[in-house]
Tab-separated table of C-alpha atoms in Angstrom:
chain	number	residue	atom	x	y	z
A	22	UNK	CA	0.389	-68.177	-19.247
A	23	UNK	CA	-0.298	-68.148	-15.506
A	24	UNK	CA	-3.878	-68.906	-14.646
A	25	UNK	CA	-6.119	-65.967	-13.988
A	26	UNK	CA	-6.834	-66.975	-10.366
A	27	UNK	CA	-3.122	-66.847	-9.535
A	28	UNK	CA	-2.829	-63.468	-11.220
A	29	UNK	CA	-5.808	-62.180	-9.261
A	30	UNK	CA	-4.230	-63.411	-6.044
A	31	UNK	CA	-1.076	-61.503	-6.989
A	32	UNK	CA	-3.112	-58.298	-6.636
A	33	UNK	CA	-3.110	-58.828	-2.863
A	34	UNK	CA	-1.133	-56.330	-0.896
A	35	UNK	CA	-0.625	-55.036	2.582
A	36	UNK	CA	-2.599	-52.177	4.037
A	37	UNK	CA	-0.575	-48.976	4.515
A	38	UNK	CA	0.866	-48.607	8.003
A	39	UNK	CA	-1.275	-45.497	8.552
A	40	UNK	CA	-4.544	-47.468	8.673
A	41	UNK	CA	-4.330	-48.941	12.172
A	42	UNK	CA	-3.232	-45.773	14.015
A	43	UNK	CA	-5.791	-43.761	12.046
A	44	UNK	CA	-8.625	-46.119	12.948
A	45	UNK	CA	-7.652	-46.334	16.615
A	46	UNK	CA	-7.376	-42.566	16.833
A	47	UNK	CA	-10.814	-42.029	15.290
A	48	UNK	CA	-12.333	-44.774	17.443
A	49	UNK	CA	-10.834	-43.168	20.543
A	50	UNK	CA	-8.695	-46.230	21.209
A	51	UNK	CA	-5.302	-44.626	20.837
A	52	UNK	CA	-4.920	-44.381	24.622
A	53	UNK	CA	-2.920	-47.012	26.472
A	54	UNK	CA	-1.532	-47.536	29.937
A	55	UNK	CA	1.254	-49.330	31.707
A	56	UNK	CA	2.085	-49.716	35.387
A	57	UNK	CA	5.353	-48.505	36.819
A	58	UNK	CA	6.889	-48.800	40.265
A	59	UNK	CA	7.076	-45.551	42.221
A	60	UNK	CA	7.758	-44.383	45.767
A	61	UNK	CA	4.008	-44.549	46.357
A	62	UNK	CA	3.716	-48.086	45.029
A	63	UNK	CA	2.745	-49.140	41.511
A	64	UNK	CA	1.257	-46.257	39.513
A	65	UNK	CA	-0.753	-46.400	36.316
A	66	UNK	CA	0.684	-44.279	33.525
A	67	UNK	CA	-1.544	-43.595	30.506
A	68	UNK	CA	-0.394	-42.145	27.206
A	69	UNK	CA	-1.825	-41.003	23.881
A	70	UNK	CA	-0.086	-40.446	20.571
A	71	UNK	CA	0.890	-37.017	21.953
A	72	UNK	CA	2.372	-37.995	25.299
A	73	UNK	CA	1.617	-38.899	28.922
A	74	UNK	CA	-2.029	-38.132	29.658
A	75	UNK	CA	-2.664	-39.464	33.176
A	76	UNK	CA	-0.670	-40.746	36.143
A	77	UNK	CA	-2.767	-42.199	38.940
A	78	UNK	CA	-2.983	-44.734	41.741
A	79	UNK	CA	-5.805	-47.248	41.475
A	80	UNK	CA	-6.611	-50.562	43.131
A	81	UNK	CA	-7.038	-52.422	39.820
A	82	UNK	CA	-6.508	-51.855	36.080
A	83	UNK	CA	-10.287	-51.838	35.706
A	84	UNK	CA	-10.650	-49.092	38.306
A	85	UNK	CA	-7.967	-47.080	36.534
A	86	UNK	CA	-9.681	-47.517	33.158
A	87	UNK	CA	-12.962	-46.323	34.685
A	88	UNK	CA	-11.243	-43.274	36.177
A	89	UNK	CA	-9.570	-42.572	32.842
A	90	UNK	CA	-12.862	-42.656	30.992
A	91	UNK	CA	-14.410	-40.330	33.552
A	92	UNK	CA	-11.520	-37.854	33.318
A	93	UNK	CA	-10.565	-38.007	29.656
A	94	UNK	CA	-13.841	-39.208	28.121
A	95	UNK	CA	-12.133	-42.046	26.246
A	96	UNK	CA	-11.411	-45.701	26.865
A	97	UNK	CA	-7.879	-46.786	27.710
A	98	UNK	CA	-6.391	-50.215	27.213
A	99	UNK	CA	-3.398	-51.946	28.761
A	100	UNK	CA	-0.154	-52.018	26.807
A	101	UNK	CA	2.763	-54.355	27.355
A	102	UNK	CA	5.204	-51.462	27.404
A	103	UNK	CA	5.279	-47.738	26.667
A	104	UNK	CA	6.233	-46.757	23.086
A	105	UNK	CA	9.954	-46.417	22.488
A	106	UNK	CA	9.771	-42.643	22.115
A	107	UNK	CA	8.389	-42.329	25.688
A	108	UNK	CA	10.046	-45.213	27.511
A	109	UNK	CA	13.433	-43.755	28.429
A	110	UNK	CA	12.108	-40.304	29.338
A	111	UNK	CA	9.333	-41.847	31.445
A	112	UNK	CA	11.718	-43.978	33.503
A	113	UNK	CA	13.954	-40.975	33.992
A	114	UNK	CA	11.096	-38.680	34.996
A	115	UNK	CA	9.733	-41.183	37.520
A	116	UNK	CA	13.154	-41.905	38.980
A	117	UNK	CA	14.344	-38.304	39.238
A	118	UNK	CA	11.104	-36.375	39.622
A	119	UNK	CA	12.073	-34.180	36.694
A	120	UNK	CA	9.794	-33.878	33.665
A	121	UNK	CA	12.768	-33.409	31.358
A	122	UNK	CA	11.934	-34.181	27.736
A	123	UNK	CA	8.958	-36.384	28.538
A	124	UNK	CA	6.110	-35.445	26.140
A	125	UNK	CA	2.841	-34.693	27.954
A	126	UNK	CA	-0.680	-34.667	26.558
A	127	UNK	CA	-2.388	-31.859	28.483
A	128	UNK	CA	-5.033	-31.340	25.800
A	129	UNK	CA	-7.970	-30.888	28.187
A	130	UNK	CA	-6.313	-28.229	30.341
A	131	UNK	CA	-6.620	-24.434	30.188
A	132	UNK	CA	-3.593	-22.275	29.346
A	133	UNK	CA	-3.509	-21.200	33.013
A	134	UNK	CA	-3.411	-24.809	34.232
A	135	UNK	CA	-0.667	-25.640	31.765
A	136	UNK	CA	1.387	-22.637	32.828
A	137	UNK	CA	1.071	-23.703	36.483
A	138	UNK	CA	2.192	-27.265	35.728
A	139	UNK	CA	5.025	-26.086	33.546
A	140	UNK	CA	6.223	-23.819	36.349
A	141	UNK	CA	5.942	-26.551	38.996
A	142	UNK	CA	8.125	-28.682	36.742
A	143	UNK	CA	10.946	-26.185	37.124
A	144	UNK	CA	11.311	-26.724	40.876
A	145	UNK	CA	14.335	-28.964	41.496
A	146	UNK	CA	13.985	-32.188	43.519
A	147	UNK	CA	14.278	-31.649	47.289
A	148	UNK	CA	13.114	-28.018	47.068
A	149	UNK	CA	9.724	-26.436	47.653
A	150	UNK	CA	8.068	-23.145	46.670
A	151	UNK	CA	4.901	-21.513	47.960
A	152	UNK	CA	1.738	-21.290	45.852
A	153	UNK	CA	2.216	-17.519	45.663
A	154	UNK	CA	5.614	-17.998	44.002
A	155	UNK	CA	3.997	-19.958	41.157
A	156	UNK	CA	1.302	-17.279	40.842
A	157	UNK	CA	3.940	-14.521	40.607
A	158	UNK	CA	6.144	-16.451	38.203
A	159	UNK	CA	3.386	-17.082	35.673
A	160	UNK	CA	2.392	-13.442	35.761
A	161	UNK	CA	-0.798	-13.930	37.772
A	162	UNK	CA	0.031	-12.492	41.232
A	163	UNK	CA	-2.705	-13.077	43.783
A	164	UNK	CA	-3.997	-16.232	42.070
A	165	UNK	CA	-2.694	-18.655	44.752
A	166	UNK	CA	-6.067	-20.283	45.154
A	167	UNK	CA	-6.403	-20.938	41.418
A	168	UNK	CA	-2.827	-22.235	41.403
A	169	UNK	CA	-3.775	-24.627	44.206
A	170	UNK	CA	-6.774	-25.847	42.232
A	171	UNK	CA	-4.697	-26.318	39.097
A	172	UNK	CA	-2.137	-28.375	41.007
A	173	UNK	CA	-4.852	-30.417	42.709
A	174	UNK	CA	-6.140	-31.280	39.234
A	175	UNK	CA	-2.670	-32.160	37.903
A	176	UNK	CA	-3.328	-35.172	35.651
A	177	UNK	CA	0.334	-36.175	35.647
A	178	UNK	CA	1.641	-36.066	39.242
A	179	UNK	CA	5.132	-37.427	39.956
A	180	UNK	CA	6.303	-36.628	36.407
A	181	UNK	CA	5.163	-33.033	36.968
A	182	UNK	CA	6.215	-32.567	40.598
A	183	UNK	CA	3.239	-30.678	41.999
A	184	UNK	CA	4.252	-32.006	45.426
A	185	UNK	CA	6.984	-29.326	45.497
A	186	UNK	CA	4.467	-26.506	45.791
A	187	UNK	CA	3.465	-25.901	49.428
A	188	UNK	CA	1.669	-23.442	51.663
A	189	UNK	CA	3.562	-20.350	52.796
A	190	UNK	CA	2.691	-20.910	56.470
A	191	UNK	CA	4.845	-24.017	56.753
A	192	UNK	CA	2.151	-26.603	56.254
A	193	UNK	CA	2.626	-28.745	53.188
A	194	UNK	CA	-0.946	-28.447	51.954
A	195	UNK	CA	-3.075	-30.874	50.041
A	196	UNK	CA	-1.847	-33.558	47.669
A	197	UNK	CA	-3.897	-35.186	44.951
A	198	UNK	CA	-2.139	-38.529	44.424
A	199	UNK	CA	-3.363	-40.849	47.169
A	200	UNK	CA	-3.526	-38.854	50.415
A	201	UNK	CA	-1.849	-35.717	51.732
A	202	UNK	CA	0.844	-37.679	53.625
A	203	UNK	CA	2.291	-38.780	50.294
A	204	UNK	CA	3.505	-35.218	49.776
A	205	UNK	CA	5.728	-35.489	52.874
A	206	UNK	CA	6.902	-38.941	51.844
A	207	UNK	CA	7.952	-37.768	48.390
A	208	UNK	CA	9.724	-34.667	49.676
A	209	UNK	CA	11.598	-36.603	52.366
A	210	UNK	CA	12.657	-39.170	49.777
A	211	UNK	CA	14.135	-36.306	47.766
A	212	UNK	CA	16.257	-35.302	50.736
A	213	UNK	CA	14.214	-32.403	52.111
A	214	UNK	CA	14.222	-32.163	55.919
A	215	UNK	CA	10.528	-31.573	56.073
A	216	UNK	CA	10.228	-31.091	59.855
A	217	UNK	CA	13.007	-28.490	59.938
A	218	UNK	CA	11.425	-26.654	57.004
A	219	UNK	CA	7.996	-26.731	58.626
A	220	UNK	CA	9.184	-25.300	61.951
A	221	UNK	CA	11.141	-22.553	60.187
A	222	UNK	CA	8.103	-21.543	58.158
A	223	UNK	CA	5.876	-21.834	61.238
A	224	UNK	CA	8.096	-19.256	62.985
A	225	UNK	CA	7.286	-16.885	60.141
A	226	UNK	CA	10.632	-17.228	58.333
A	227	UNK	CA	10.068	-16.978	54.557
A	228	UNK	CA	13.618	-16.408	53.320
A	229	UNK	CA	17.169	-17.136	54.343
A	230	UNK	CA	20.050	-14.789	53.524
A	231	UNK	CA	23.798	-15.253	53.451
A	232	UNK	CA	25.737	-12.553	55.317
A	233	UNK	CA	28.756	-13.241	53.083
A	234	UNK	CA	27.011	-12.767	49.729
A	235	UNK	CA	24.066	-10.559	50.796
A	236	UNK	CA	21.720	-12.754	48.750
A	237	UNK	CA	18.424	-14.135	50.047
A	238	UNK	CA	16.727	-17.363	48.958
A	239	UNK	CA	13.790	-19.637	49.551
A	240	UNK	CA	14.842	-21.744	52.566
A	241	UNK	CA	15.041	-24.961	50.499
A	242	UNK	CA	17.015	-23.426	47.607
A	243	UNK	CA	20.269	-25.311	47.128
A	244	UNK	CA	22.186	-22.069	47.727
A	245	UNK	CA	20.375	-21.438	51.013
A	246	UNK	CA	21.180	-24.915	52.247
A	247	UNK	CA	24.892	-24.210	51.849
A	248	UNK	CA	24.849	-21.176	54.151
A	249	UNK	CA	26.657	-22.009	57.392
A	250	UNK	CA	24.959	-21.282	60.705
A	251	UNK	CA	26.988	-18.214	61.648
A	252	UNK	CA	26.307	-16.458	58.313
A	253	UNK	CA	22.652	-17.376	58.077
A	254	UNK	CA	20.130	-14.528	58.377
A	255	UNK	CA	16.372	-15.082	58.619
A	256	UNK	CA	13.827	-12.800	56.929
A	257	UNK	CA	10.061	-12.568	57.397
A	258	UNK	CA	9.546	-11.119	53.915
A	259	UNK	CA	11.225	-9.556	50.917
A	260	UNK	CA	10.931	-6.053	52.331
A	261	UNK	CA	12.958	-6.979	55.417
A	262	UNK	CA	15.628	-8.550	53.221
A	263	UNK	CA	15.797	-5.494	50.980
A	264	UNK	CA	15.970	-3.169	53.993
A	265	UNK	CA	18.980	-5.167	55.209
A	266	UNK	CA	20.662	-4.661	51.832
A	267	UNK	CA	20.093	-8.165	50.416
A	268	UNK	CA	19.214	-8.989	46.803
A	269	UNK	CA	17.086	-11.949	45.632
A	270	UNK	CA	18.729	-15.183	44.440
A	271	UNK	CA	18.734	-15.529	40.663
A	272	UNK	CA	18.046	-19.244	40.812
A	273	UNK	CA	15.114	-19.588	43.217
A	274	UNK	CA	13.797	-16.083	42.465
A	275	UNK	CA	12.160	-15.126	45.774
A	276	UNK	CA	9.734	-12.192	45.829
A	277	UNK	CA	11.297	-8.777	45.464
A	278	UNK	CA	10.379	-5.935	47.776
B	1	UNK	CA	4.532	-58.030	7.971
B	2	UNK	CA	3.615	-61.553	6.958
B	3	UNK	CA	3.022	-62.525	10.599
B	4	UNK	CA	0.454	-59.743	10.964
B	5	UNK	CA	-1.247	-60.785	7.751
B	6	UNK	CA	-1.695	-64.257	9.126
B	7	UNK	CA	-3.261	-63.139	12.407
B	8	UNK	CA	-6.364	-65.277	12.648
B	9	UNK	CA	-9.921	-64.253	13.304
B	10	UNK	CA	-10.649	-67.340	15.380
B	11	UNK	CA	-12.116	-66.400	18.754
B	12	UNK	CA	-12.347	-62.778	17.702
B	13	UNK	CA	-16.106	-62.511	18.186
B	14	UNK	CA	-15.867	-63.950	21.692
B	15	UNK	CA	-12.979	-61.642	22.557
B	16	UNK	CA	-14.954	-58.649	21.253
B	17	UNK	CA	-17.990	-59.672	23.284
B	18	UNK	CA	-15.818	-59.798	26.410
B	19	UNK	CA	-14.072	-56.496	25.841
B	20	UNK	CA	-14.747	-54.470	22.686
B	21	UNK	CA	-11.948	-51.967	23.278
B	22	UNK	CA	-9.256	-54.501	24.114
B	23	UNK	CA	-10.039	-56.840	21.180
B	24	UNK	CA	-10.757	-54.235	18.508
B	25	UNK	CA	-7.115	-53.528	17.517
B	26	UNK	CA	-6.753	-57.260	16.848
B	27	UNK	CA	-9.745	-57.130	14.515
B	28	UNK	CA	-8.157	-54.308	12.537
B	29	UNK	CA	-4.790	-56.078	12.349
B	30	UNK	CA	-6.392	-59.322	11.225
B	31	UNK	CA	-8.556	-57.835	8.478
B	32	UNK	CA	-6.890	-54.648	7.258
B	33	UNK	CA	-4.744	-56.210	4.519
B	34	UNK	CA	-7.661	-58.053	2.935
B	35	UNK	CA	-10.037	-55.101	3.172
B	36	UNK	CA	-7.484	-52.670	1.772
B	37	UNK	CA	-6.413	-54.877	-1.139
B	38	UNK	CA	-10.041	-55.646	-1.977
B	39	UNK	CA	-11.133	-52.007	-1.753
B	40	UNK	CA	-8.188	-51.024	-3.941
B	41	UNK	CA	-9.357	-53.408	-6.710
B	42	UNK	CA	-12.972	-52.357	-6.321
B	43	UNK	CA	-12.366	-48.607	-6.383
B	44	UNK	CA	-9.219	-48.468	-8.497
B	45	UNK	CA	-7.868	-45.699	-6.295
B	46	UNK	CA	-5.311	-45.988	-3.543
B	47	UNK	CA	-6.592	-42.898	-1.732
B	48	UNK	CA	-10.195	-44.165	-1.885
B	49	UNK	CA	-9.148	-47.607	-0.687
B	50	UNK	CA	-7.315	-46.140	2.322
B	51	UNK	CA	-10.230	-43.932	3.207
B	52	UNK	CA	-12.770	-46.732	2.818
B	53	UNK	CA	-10.688	-49.163	4.862
B	54	UNK	CA	-10.425	-46.680	7.741
B	55	UNK	CA	-14.071	-45.726	7.501
B	56	UNK	CA	-15.232	-49.355	7.453
B	57	UNK	CA	-13.341	-50.144	10.665
B	58	UNK	CA	-14.490	-46.975	12.410
B	59	UNK	CA	-18.119	-47.800	11.517
B	60	UNK	CA	-17.597	-51.360	12.691
B	61	UNK	CA	-16.284	-50.078	16.036
B	62	UNK	CA	-19.264	-47.778	16.536
B	63	UNK	CA	-21.698	-50.546	15.622
B	64	UNK	CA	-20.017	-52.955	18.055
B	65	UNK	CA	-20.593	-50.478	20.863
B	66	UNK	CA	-24.323	-50.485	20.146
B	67	UNK	CA	-24.724	-54.286	19.834
B	68	UNK	CA	-25.580	-56.394	22.878
B	69	UNK	CA	-22.888	-58.891	23.944
B	70	UNK	CA	-24.847	-61.935	22.690
B	71	UNK	CA	-25.075	-60.462	19.220
B	72	UNK	CA	-21.331	-59.704	19.131
B	73	UNK	CA	-20.543	-63.229	20.318
B	74	UNK	CA	-22.500	-64.673	17.378
B	75	UNK	CA	-20.984	-62.267	14.867
B	76	UNK	CA	-19.211	-63.624	11.784
B	77	UNK	CA	-16.688	-60.868	11.979
B	78	UNK	CA	-15.037	-60.959	8.563
B	79	UNK	CA	-18.169	-61.109	6.421
B	80	UNK	CA	-19.758	-58.446	8.627
B	81	UNK	CA	-16.834	-56.040	8.152
B	82	UNK	CA	-16.933	-56.785	4.436
B	83	UNK	CA	-20.642	-55.951	4.288
B	84	UNK	CA	-19.751	-52.483	5.571
B	85	UNK	CA	-16.713	-52.139	3.293
B	86	UNK	CA	-18.598	-53.308	0.184
B	87	UNK	CA	-21.307	-50.717	0.716
B	88	UNK	CA	-18.679	-48.016	0.956
B	89	UNK	CA	-16.932	-49.308	-2.182
B	90	UNK	CA	-20.150	-49.493	-4.165
B	91	UNK	CA	-21.240	-45.997	-3.143
B	92	UNK	CA	-17.819	-44.707	-4.098
B	93	UNK	CA	-17.968	-46.521	-7.451
B	94	UNK	CA	-21.415	-45.052	-8.149
B	95	UNK	CA	-20.194	-41.554	-7.356
B	96	UNK	CA	-17.265	-42.086	-9.718
B	97	UNK	CA	-19.327	-43.419	-12.609
B	98	UNK	CA	-21.314	-40.186	-12.653
B	99	UNK	CA	-18.096	-38.303	-13.271
B	100	UNK	CA	-15.857	-40.771	-15.052
B	101	UNK	CA	-12.137	-40.455	-14.554
B	102	UNK	CA	-9.222	-42.145	-16.146
B	103	UNK	CA	-8.581	-45.047	-13.793
B	104	UNK	CA	-5.030	-45.620	-14.887
B	105	UNK	CA	-4.163	-41.960	-14.528
B	106	UNK	CA	-5.676	-41.809	-11.074
B	107	UNK	CA	-3.801	-44.764	-9.643
B	108	UNK	CA	-0.283	-44.694	-10.988
B	109	UNK	CA	1.401	-47.991	-10.242
B	110	UNK	CA	3.089	-47.417	-6.892
B	111	UNK	CA	6.116	-49.677	-6.651
B	112	UNK	CA	5.958	-51.914	-3.619
B	113	UNK	CA	8.916	-51.472	-1.262
B	114	UNK	CA	9.444	-55.218	-1.189
B	115	UNK	CA	7.473	-57.024	-3.889
B	116	UNK	CA	6.928	-60.729	-3.321
B	117	UNK	CA	7.954	-63.326	-5.895
B	118	UNK	CA	4.410	-63.505	-7.262
B	119	UNK	CA	4.237	-59.777	-7.779
B	120	UNK	CA	7.600	-59.680	-9.477
B	121	UNK	CA	6.514	-62.451	-11.813
B	122	UNK	CA	3.519	-60.470	-12.917
B	123	UNK	CA	4.688	-57.915	-15.435
B	124	UNK	CA	3.427	-54.432	-14.728
B	125	UNK	CA	1.525	-54.064	-17.990
B	126	UNK	CA	-0.079	-57.468	-17.555
B	127	UNK	CA	-1.220	-56.407	-14.107
B	128	UNK	CA	-2.600	-53.180	-15.474
B	129	UNK	CA	-4.512	-55.037	-18.143
B	130	UNK	CA	-6.001	-57.354	-15.545
B	131	UNK	CA	-7.095	-54.403	-13.427
B	132	UNK	CA	-8.689	-52.776	-16.460
B	133	UNK	CA	-10.648	-55.859	-17.461
B	134	UNK	CA	-11.671	-56.443	-13.866
B	135	UNK	CA	-13.021	-52.909	-13.676
B	136	UNK	CA	-15.275	-53.566	-16.694
B	137	UNK	CA	-17.112	-56.495	-15.103
B	138	UNK	CA	-20.552	-55.921	-13.542
B	139	UNK	CA	-20.410	-54.960	-9.855
B	140	UNK	CA	-21.579	-58.260	-8.329
B	141	UNK	CA	-19.235	-60.315	-10.503
B	142	UNK	CA	-16.280	-58.075	-9.828
B	143	UNK	CA	-16.983	-57.975	-6.067
B	144	UNK	CA	-17.303	-61.788	-5.976
B	145	UNK	CA	-14.005	-62.262	-7.815
B	146	UNK	CA	-12.147	-59.753	-5.679
B	147	UNK	CA	-13.480	-61.162	-2.423
B	148	UNK	CA	-12.713	-64.702	-3.522
B	149	UNK	CA	-9.190	-64.271	-4.909
B	150	UNK	CA	-7.819	-60.974	-3.611
B	151	UNK	CA	-9.376	-60.920	-0.140
B	152	UNK	CA	-9.356	-64.742	0.068
B	153	UNK	CA	-12.876	-65.182	1.463
B	154	UNK	CA	-14.764	-68.506	1.274
B	155	UNK	CA	-17.953	-68.568	-0.810
B	156	UNK	CA	-20.219	-68.596	2.222
B	157	UNK	CA	-18.795	-65.359	3.527
B	158	UNK	CA	-18.884	-63.696	0.110
B	159	UNK	CA	-22.550	-64.622	-0.226
B	160	UNK	CA	-23.322	-63.146	3.185
B	161	UNK	CA	-21.331	-59.957	2.538
B	162	UNK	CA	-23.037	-59.421	-0.829
B	163	UNK	CA	-26.392	-60.659	0.456
B	164	UNK	CA	-26.721	-63.071	-2.489
B	165	UNK	CA	-27.273	-66.836	-2.563
B	166	UNK	CA	-24.093	-68.940	-2.479
B	167	UNK	CA	-25.017	-70.611	-5.774
B	168	UNK	CA	-25.298	-67.260	-7.502
B	169	UNK	CA	-21.922	-66.179	-6.136
B	170	UNK	CA	-20.331	-69.391	-7.369
B	171	UNK	CA	-21.678	-68.952	-10.882
B	172	UNK	CA	-20.724	-65.238	-10.860
B	173	UNK	CA	-17.153	-66.186	-9.976
B	174	UNK	CA	-17.134	-68.881	-12.657
B	175	UNK	CA	-18.488	-66.539	-15.316
B	176	UNK	CA	-16.173	-63.731	-14.227
B	177	UNK	CA	-13.113	-65.951	-14.538
B	178	UNK	CA	-14.215	-67.057	-17.994
B	179	UNK	CA	-14.651	-63.493	-19.179
B	180	UNK	CA	-11.273	-62.471	-17.813
B	181	UNK	CA	-9.578	-65.480	-19.470
B	182	UNK	CA	-11.178	-64.586	-22.800
B	183	UNK	CA	-10.328	-60.928	-22.691
B	184	UNK	CA	-6.750	-61.353	-21.463
């Protein structure tokens, strides 16, 4: 008969796989970060078990961790790589500026803030929309200022492209990741002719219409950019477009009169 | 994973003193198998053992945050975690003894996905008998045996975790083994 000490040792077994994640979650240590190259230089990308929780520029990992603690109230530790379920979608989102299927952890945000970010995520690369468009689209007309605040507090810039929401008067407006010039840099990298857009908006042009289709668009809508010079009609507002017999584009959904 | 089970605790205290948050996952990985297996034999319940293992590590993390760096650097990590875990096990055992339950019924033998050669060699009913006899031993004897042979702790650490003299632990282990040999 096997000795009792050997039989006692045979009672050893591994801890269930749920222990470690459970402990880290309860200790507030489930948050990790990696660095990724971006147009603005290396960015820190933090994630929880739910998804991406913060994207930010910082001089050092330590500075990022301090900022994370201040914003999210939890520590964050460096990881060698993002978890497999996030990796592909993260690379894609950073490369294309489209959120796509990338899971986000927006736990600390209000429903309004989430709606604003979700809406900003719908704007295609190389296009911009005014703050008032976001306000209208989420069913809160007149809330431009609150929309601006929500975008300024966007915890996940780049992967939620808040840089595509601009002022209606042709100025690009503020940008939260680094400084305001980064907004121009990102938009130009996406192929937007920022100077041309700015001067158009500065002249008071809000929409462009096509004389062949009688449809009007935001000036940066991909349909508007295809309108040739001789068929291009400029409008100051939706009422002018409607008066001329134009209907709003179904893709970029400009204001209706 | 066998590699995870063999993760050492050498340098752990120093690493924790330098950066609690960065080193803590390593502490859990290094100790979780021993703590879970030990708690399982001390409580007789898989659910209790899981809960106690988690709770012990969470309490350890909170305590680490309150300790000054010098104290963490001097910490004997494994016996310290076991001090916490043993208290949880004993409180759980006390709660159970007030409302006795059928141990065997509560922890049906869960087949391991990949039993090792040792485990295969040990017939299931033999194992059950051993667990039953183990459960009948007095607390200190049972805890000493489990820490020595299931959790694989040296005598010094067992003595510290149980807050008993090393000599007493040694004779408890000796007596416990004798009793198990007789009753098996």
